[in-house]
Amino acid sequence: MGFFSKIKSGLKQGLAKTVSILNTDVRDLFKTEGRLVDDAFCDELFEVLVKTDMGVPAAQEAADQVKKDFRGRVVERDAIIEAVKGKLKTLMAQDNAPLRFAESGPTVWLVCGVNGCGKTTSIAKLGKLFSSQGKKVVLGAADTFRAAAVDQLKIWADRLGLDLVVGPPRSDPASVAHKAAARAIETGADLCIIDTAGRLQTNRNLMSELEKIKRIVHKMIPGAPHESILVLDATMGQNGLSQARAFTESAACSGIFLTKLDGTARGGAVAAIRKEVGLPVRYVGMGESADDIVAFNPDEFVDAMFENLD
Ligand SMILES: Nc1nc2c(ncn2[C@@H]2O[C@H](COP(=O)(O)OP(=O)(O)O)[C@@H](O)[C@H]2O)c(=O)[nH]1
Ligand SMILES: [Mg+2]
């Protein structure tokens, strides 16, 4: 299977639940050939869209767009779908730059987010993706808070054949980050990805720990960390949004890895994130294996959400 078709089938499988909600509910809106677009119709459309977790503001904008374009006319389903898709693509639009690499020398990416959002798994996915593209990858286990966290990253590193740097139990995360960056320099690695302990955006000490890690790697490698990736769990809904806002403010993140889009009906969450948080979504996680990663592209994503409507 080629790279692009793999991306497409990953998106399709991951979004199956979102697609099926849109499929059945949107079909229900159009029992007959076309339908008169009136206030009642726009309210029903709004409700269907909200179910995909795109958030009230985004769903409202999409429903308003339909009202503006079609009110008082009998319209066929496809025209409505195209209007909604167009609106969603606009809401999700972002610069589609890839994650940033250093111009020379090792690149450092710091990965942060709340507990259980999928940081470690996403690091494994990124590590596998870039090592398969020929980059030499070092992982830093700076989540020293729980021994199990280090073990989990070690299992991934062994499985994927990636270099791993760990510190003594409960050591200072910044010292592990230091060691990892030093290893990357020493071994001429291309990419050093640093795992961190889950933290709530409200915990000042832990947030300043992230700052310390950043300062340390910055001293060692100019421009580092080249990305601070916020991992967000798509199933968190509105709660995820407030996390994202707070992390963006206090930890200066540069992009989002949105996890667990598979198996939920929440494909619309991306629209809410893009509308309400300034950060671009770089990758989405579509499952628990290291291959379940898809580079995010708004147009492809919206097309996949509405694919196979019949
Ligand atoms: N279905 C699904 N599960 C995921 C995804 N990413 C992570 N997980 C699961 O979420 C749980 C927590 O992941 P973990 O990486 O340990 O989170 P961390 O605490 O942020 O490091 C694990 O059971 C993962 O397998 C994803 O994209 N899809
Ligand atoms: Mg972890």
Short mmCIF file of C-alpha atoms and ligand atoms in Angstrom, two decimals:
data_model
loop_
_atom_site.label_atom_id
_atom_site.label_comp_id
_atom_site.label_asym_id
_atom_site.label_seq_id
_atom_site.Cartn_x
_atom_site.Cartn_y
_atom_site.Cartn_z
CA MET A 1 0.00 0.00 0.00
CA GLY A 2 1.39 3.42 -0.94
CA PHE A 3 1.99 6.10 1.62
CA PHE A 4 -0.95 8.25 0.60
CA SER A 5 -3.47 5.47 0.35
CA LYS A 6 -2.33 4.31 3.77
CA ILE A 7 -3.03 7.77 5.15
CA LYS A 8 -6.41 7.76 3.51
CA SER A 9 -7.44 4.37 4.80
CA GLY A 10 -6.17 5.28 8.29
CA LEU A 11 -8.28 8.40 8.32
CA LYS A 12 -11.28 6.54 7.02
CA GLN A 13 -11.08 3.81 9.64
CA GLY A 14 -10.36 6.25 12.41
CA LEU A 15 -13.24 8.46 11.49
CA ALA A 16 -15.68 5.59 10.92
CA LYS A 17 -17.87 6.57 13.88
CA THR A 18 -17.96 10.23 12.96
CA VAL A 19 -18.79 9.28 9.39
CA SER A 20 -21.57 6.96 10.51
CA ILE A 21 -23.19 9.65 12.69
CA LEU A 22 -23.09 12.10 9.84
CA ASN A 23 -24.29 9.43 7.48
CA THR A 24 -27.38 8.30 9.38
CA ASP A 25 -28.32 11.63 10.89
CA VAL A 26 -27.78 13.73 7.82
CA ARG A 27 -29.73 11.21 5.78
CA ASP A 28 -32.56 11.48 8.30
CA LEU A 29 -32.68 15.20 7.69
CA PHE A 30 -33.54 14.53 4.06
CA LYS A 31 -36.29 11.94 4.03
CA THR A 32 -37.59 13.25 0.72
CA GLU A 33 -35.68 14.45 -2.32
CA GLY A 34 -34.88 17.91 -1.11
CA ARG A 35 -35.91 19.91 1.90
CA LEU A 36 -37.02 23.40 2.60
CA VAL A 37 -34.26 25.22 4.43
CA ASP A 38 -36.05 26.99 7.25
CA ASP A 39 -35.22 27.69 10.88
CA ALA A 40 -36.37 24.21 11.97
CA PHE A 41 -34.07 22.59 9.42
CA CYS A 42 -31.10 24.69 10.49
CA ASP A 43 -31.72 23.76 14.14
CA GLU A 44 -31.76 20.06 13.25
CA LEU A 45 -28.59 20.39 11.21
CA PHE A 46 -26.91 22.16 14.11
CA GLU A 47 -27.79 19.26 16.41
CA VAL A 48 -26.30 16.67 14.06
CA LEU A 49 -23.08 18.66 13.75
CA VAL A 50 -22.73 19.16 17.50
CA LYS A 51 -22.75 15.36 17.93
CA THR A 52 -19.41 15.18 16.13
CA ASP A 53 -18.00 17.35 18.91
CA MET A 54 -17.07 20.24 16.72
CA GLY A 55 -18.30 22.47 19.53
CA VAL A 56 -21.26 24.80 19.65
CA PRO A 57 -19.57 27.82 18.05
CA ALA A 58 -18.31 25.86 15.03
CA ALA A 59 -21.59 23.96 14.55
CA GLN A 60 -23.47 27.24 14.82
CA GLU A 61 -21.28 28.86 12.19
CA ALA A 62 -21.83 25.95 9.83
CA ALA A 63 -25.60 25.99 10.36
CA ASP A 64 -25.65 29.78 9.93
CA GLN A 65 -23.74 29.46 6.69
CA VAL A 66 -26.39 27.07 5.37
CA LYS A 67 -29.14 29.46 6.50
CA LYS A 68 -27.44 32.35 4.77
CA ASP A 69 -26.90 30.46 1.52
CA PHE A 70 -30.21 28.60 1.21
CA ARG A 71 -32.94 29.97 3.44
CA GLY A 72 -36.43 29.75 1.93
CA ARG A 73 -35.33 27.37 -0.84
CA VAL A 74 -35.85 23.66 -1.31
CA VAL A 75 -32.35 22.24 -1.42
CA GLU A 76 -30.86 18.81 -2.09
CA ARG A 77 -28.63 17.17 0.39
CA ASP A 78 -25.40 17.42 -1.55
CA ALA A 79 -25.59 21.19 -1.75
CA ILE A 80 -25.98 21.41 2.02
CA ILE A 81 -23.10 18.99 2.58
CA GLU A 82 -20.86 21.04 0.31
CA ALA A 83 -21.71 24.22 2.22
CA VAL A 84 -20.99 22.56 5.58
CA LYS A 85 -17.74 21.07 4.29
CA GLY A 86 -16.62 24.43 2.94
CA LYS A 87 -17.30 26.09 6.27
CA LEU A 88 -15.46 23.37 8.21
CA LYS A 89 -12.46 23.58 5.91
CA THR A 90 -12.33 27.32 6.54
CA LEU A 91 -12.59 26.82 10.29
CA MET A 92 -9.84 24.19 10.30
CA ALA A 93 -7.54 26.05 7.92
CA GLN A 94 -3.97 26.44 9.14
CA ASP A 95 -0.49 26.64 7.75
CA ASN A 96 0.39 23.08 6.89
CA ALA A 97 4.05 23.29 7.79
CA PRO A 98 5.59 20.05 9.00
CA LEU A 99 7.07 19.82 12.50
CA ARG A 100 10.19 21.94 12.57
CA PHE A 101 13.70 20.52 12.30
CA ALA A 102 16.95 22.30 13.14
CA GLU A 103 18.90 23.51 10.13
CA SER A 104 21.90 21.61 11.38
CA GLY A 105 22.66 19.49 14.40
CA PRO A 106 20.09 17.62 16.46
CA THR A 107 16.47 18.70 16.61
CA VAL A 108 14.73 18.59 19.98
CA TRP A 109 10.99 18.16 20.44
CA LEU A 110 9.44 18.39 23.86
CA VAL A 111 6.16 16.56 24.39
CA CYS A 112 3.70 17.65 27.07
CA GLY A 113 0.08 17.29 28.15
CA VAL A 114 -2.11 15.94 30.94
CA ASN A 115 -1.91 12.40 32.30
CA GLY A 116 -3.14 9.66 30.00
CA CYS A 117 -3.64 11.89 26.97
CA GLY A 118 -1.29 9.70 24.92
CA LYS A 119 2.12 11.41 25.17
CA THR A 120 4.25 8.27 25.35
CA THR A 121 2.32 6.47 22.63
CA SER A 122 2.50 9.51 20.36
CA ILE A 123 6.26 9.72 20.90
CA ALA A 124 6.54 6.11 19.78
CA LYS A 125 4.52 6.97 16.66
CA LEU A 126 6.66 10.00 15.84
CA GLY A 127 9.84 8.04 16.57
CA LYS A 128 8.80 5.25 14.24
CA LEU A 129 7.64 7.62 11.50
CA PHE A 130 10.85 9.62 11.40
CA SER A 131 13.24 6.73 11.92
CA SER A 132 11.56 5.00 8.99
CA GLN A 133 12.41 8.12 6.98
CA GLY A 134 16.07 7.57 7.81
CA LYS A 135 16.42 9.90 10.77
CA LYS A 136 18.40 8.82 13.77
CA VAL A 137 16.13 9.18 16.80
CA VAL A 138 16.88 9.40 20.53
CA LEU A 139 14.07 9.29 23.09
CA GLY A 140 14.44 10.94 26.50
CA ALA A 141 12.43 9.47 29.39
CA ALA A 142 11.96 12.67 31.39
CA ASP A 143 8.73 11.39 32.90
CA THR A 144 10.62 10.28 36.00
CA PHE A 145 7.63 10.59 38.26
CA ARG A 146 6.40 7.02 37.79
CA ALA A 147 8.73 4.07 37.18
CA ALA A 148 6.08 2.52 34.95
CA ALA A 149 6.29 5.52 32.64
CA VAL A 150 9.96 4.87 31.95
CA ASP A 151 9.27 1.16 31.43
CA GLN A 152 6.54 1.98 28.94
CA LEU A 153 8.85 4.16 26.87
CA LYS A 154 11.57 1.50 27.11
CA ILE A 155 9.23 -1.14 25.70
CA TRP A 156 8.50 1.13 22.73
CA ALA A 157 12.18 2.01 22.23
CA ASP A 158 13.16 -1.69 22.22
CA ARG A 159 10.35 -2.62 19.88
CA LEU A 160 11.15 0.17 17.45
CA GLY A 161 14.93 -0.05 17.79
CA LEU A 162 15.29 3.53 19.03
CA ASP A 163 17.96 4.85 21.36
CA LEU A 164 16.61 5.68 24.82
CA VAL A 165 18.05 7.83 27.60
CA VAL A 166 16.81 7.29 31.14
CA GLY A 167 17.86 8.71 34.51
CA PRO A 168 17.86 7.19 37.99
CA PRO A 169 14.39 6.73 39.50
CA ARG A 170 12.75 10.01 40.49
CA SER A 171 15.64 12.05 39.15
CA ASP A 172 15.18 15.62 38.01
CA PRO A 173 13.40 15.57 34.63
CA ALA A 174 15.60 18.44 33.47
CA SER A 175 18.71 16.35 34.09
CA VAL A 176 17.29 13.55 31.95
CA ALA A 177 16.49 16.06 29.23
CA HIS A 178 20.08 17.29 29.51
CA LYS A 179 21.40 13.75 29.18
CA ALA A 180 19.17 13.04 26.21
CA ALA A 181 20.25 16.20 24.38
CA ALA A 182 23.90 15.39 25.17
CA ARG A 183 23.43 11.88 23.76
CA ALA A 184 21.87 13.32 20.61
CA ILE A 185 24.85 15.63 20.12
CA GLU A 186 27.38 12.89 20.88
CA THR A 187 25.86 10.29 18.57
CA GLY A 188 25.03 12.73 15.78
CA ALA A 189 21.33 11.95 16.12
CA ASP A 190 18.87 13.92 14.00
CA LEU A 191 15.97 14.01 16.41
CA CYS A 192 15.64 13.89 20.19
CA ILE A 193 12.08 13.54 21.50
CA ILE A 194 11.58 14.17 25.20
CA ASP A 195 8.72 12.58 27.12
CA THR A 196 7.46 14.43 30.19
CA ALA A 197 5.22 13.60 33.14
CA GLY A 198 1.53 14.38 32.79
CA ARG A 199 0.64 17.66 34.39
CA LEU A 200 -2.39 19.78 34.88
CA GLN A 201 -2.14 23.22 33.39
CA THR A 202 -3.06 24.54 36.83
CA ASN A 203 0.01 23.08 38.56
CA ARG A 204 2.54 25.89 38.69
CA ASN A 205 5.49 23.78 39.87
CA LEU A 206 5.09 21.27 37.10
CA MET A 207 4.60 23.99 34.54
CA SER A 208 7.80 25.69 35.65
CA GLU A 209 9.51 22.31 35.38
CA LEU A 210 8.70 22.37 31.67
CA GLU A 211 10.27 25.82 31.47
CA LYS A 212 13.39 24.47 33.14
CA ILE A 213 13.63 21.63 30.63
CA LYS A 214 13.30 24.14 27.82
CA ARG A 215 16.01 26.40 29.23
CA ILE A 216 18.41 23.50 29.64
CA VAL A 217 18.05 22.10 26.15
CA HIS A 218 18.16 25.64 24.74
CA LYS A 219 21.55 26.20 26.35
CA MET A 220 22.89 23.01 24.77
CA ILE A 221 21.39 23.26 21.30
CA PRO A 222 20.56 26.59 19.66
CA GLY A 223 16.86 26.90 18.82
CA ALA A 224 15.90 23.92 21.00
CA PRO A 225 13.25 22.85 21.71
CA HIS A 226 12.34 23.25 18.06
CA GLU A 227 8.80 22.15 18.84
CA SER A 228 6.85 21.88 22.08
CA ILE A 229 4.13 19.50 21.16
CA LEU A 230 0.92 19.56 23.15
CA VAL A 231 -0.76 16.16 23.16
CA LEU A 232 -4.54 16.45 23.43
CA ASP A 233 -7.05 13.67 23.87
CA ALA A 234 -9.91 14.15 21.38
CA THR A 235 -12.33 12.42 23.73
CA MET A 236 -11.94 15.20 26.31
CA GLY A 237 -14.31 17.55 24.51
CA GLN A 238 -14.60 21.00 26.06
CA ASN A 239 -12.22 20.05 28.84
CA GLY A 240 -9.53 19.45 26.25
CA LEU A 241 -10.09 22.93 24.91
CA SER A 242 -9.50 24.62 28.22
CA GLN A 243 -6.36 22.49 28.68
CA ALA A 244 -5.14 23.55 25.30
CA ARG A 245 -5.69 27.23 26.01
CA ALA A 246 -3.92 27.09 29.34
CA PHE A 247 -0.97 25.06 28.02
CA THR A 248 -0.58 27.45 25.14
CA GLU A 249 -0.41 30.36 27.53
CA SER A 250 1.85 28.93 30.19
CA ALA A 251 4.03 26.44 28.32
CA ALA A 252 4.24 28.15 24.94
CA CYS A 253 3.43 25.06 22.90
CA SER A 254 3.93 25.21 19.15
CA GLY A 255 1.62 22.52 17.81
CA ILE A 256 -0.87 19.82 18.70
CA PHE A 257 -0.84 16.04 18.41
CA LEU A 258 -4.52 15.11 18.71
CA THR A 259 -4.96 11.54 19.96
CA LYS A 260 -7.78 8.98 20.16
CA LEU A 261 -9.76 10.19 17.19
CA ASP A 262 -10.45 6.54 16.40
CA GLY A 263 -13.40 4.85 17.97
CA THR A 264 -15.08 8.10 18.90
CA ALA A 265 -17.60 10.11 16.99
CA ARG A 266 -15.56 13.20 17.63
CA GLY A 267 -13.91 13.97 14.36
CA GLY A 268 -15.41 17.43 14.66
CA ALA A 269 -13.20 18.14 17.67
CA VAL A 270 -10.55 19.44 15.30
CA ALA A 271 -12.87 22.25 14.22
CA ALA A 272 -13.42 23.28 17.84
CA ILE A 273 -9.69 23.21 18.55
CA ARG A 274 -8.81 25.18 15.47
CA LYS A 275 -11.53 27.72 16.16
CA GLU A 276 -10.81 28.22 19.83
CA VAL A 277 -7.09 27.55 20.23
CA GLY A 278 -4.49 29.24 18.08
CA LEU A 279 -2.23 26.20 17.68
CA PRO A 280 -2.02 24.17 14.48
CA VAL A 281 -2.87 20.46 14.62
CA ARG A 282 0.14 18.62 13.18
CA TYR A 283 -0.73 14.95 13.64
CA VAL A 284 -3.69 12.89 14.70
CA GLY A 285 -3.58 9.56 16.54
CA MET A 286 -5.92 6.90 15.20
CA GLY A 287 -5.21 3.90 17.42
CA GLU A 288 -2.81 2.33 19.89
CA SER A 289 -0.17 0.94 17.56
CA ALA A 290 2.92 2.84 16.42
CA ASP A 291 1.58 3.04 12.86
CA ASP A 292 -1.68 4.74 13.82
CA ILE A 293 -0.51 8.25 13.02
CA VAL A 294 -1.75 10.53 10.29
CA ALA A 295 -0.36 13.92 9.30
CA PHE A 296 -3.19 16.37 9.65
CA ASN A 297 -4.48 18.17 6.59
CA PRO A 298 -7.79 20.05 7.00
CA ASP A 299 -9.12 19.42 3.48
CA GLU A 300 -8.35 15.70 3.53
CA PHE A 301 -9.76 15.46 7.01
CA VAL A 302 -13.08 17.12 6.20
CA ASP A 303 -13.42 15.06 3.02
CA ALA A 304 -12.85 11.89 5.08
CA MET A 305 -15.49 12.98 7.64
CA PHE A 306 -18.11 13.20 4.91
CA GLU A 307 -16.94 10.36 2.72
CA ASN A 308 -19.37 7.67 1.62
CA LEU A 309 -22.48 9.57 2.49
CA ASP A 310 -25.17 7.87 0.46
N1 LIG B 1 -7.48 4.40 20.76
C1 LIG B 1 -6.38 5.12 20.96
N2 LIG B 1 -5.71 4.99 22.11
C2 LIG B 1 -4.60 5.74 22.29
C3 LIG B 1 -4.13 6.65 21.31
N3 LIG B 1 -3.01 7.24 21.80
C4 LIG B 1 -2.79 6.72 23.02
N4 LIG B 1 -3.74 5.81 23.34
C5 LIG B 1 -3.91 5.02 24.57
O1 LIG B 1 -4.12 5.89 25.66
C6 LIG B 1 -3.57 5.35 26.85
C7 LIG B 1 -2.62 6.37 27.48
O2 LIG B 1 -1.53 6.56 26.60
P1 LIG B 1 -0.09 7.02 27.10
O3 LIG B 1 0.74 7.18 25.90
O4 LIG B 1 0.42 6.13 28.17
O5 LIG B 1 -0.45 8.44 27.73
P2 LIG B 1 0.48 9.44 28.57
O6 LIG B 1 0.14 9.24 30.02
O7 LIG B 1 0.09 10.80 28.12
O8 LIG B 1 1.90 9.12 28.27
C8 LIG B 1 -2.86 4.08 26.43
O9 LIG B 1 -3.72 2.99 26.72
C9 LIG B 1 -2.68 4.24 24.93
O10 LIG B 1 -2.62 3.00 24.25
C10 LIG B 1 -4.89 6.78 20.09
O11 LIG B 1 -4.59 7.55 19.16
N5 LIG B 1 -6.00 5.99 19.98
MG MG B 2 3.47 8.62 29.48
#
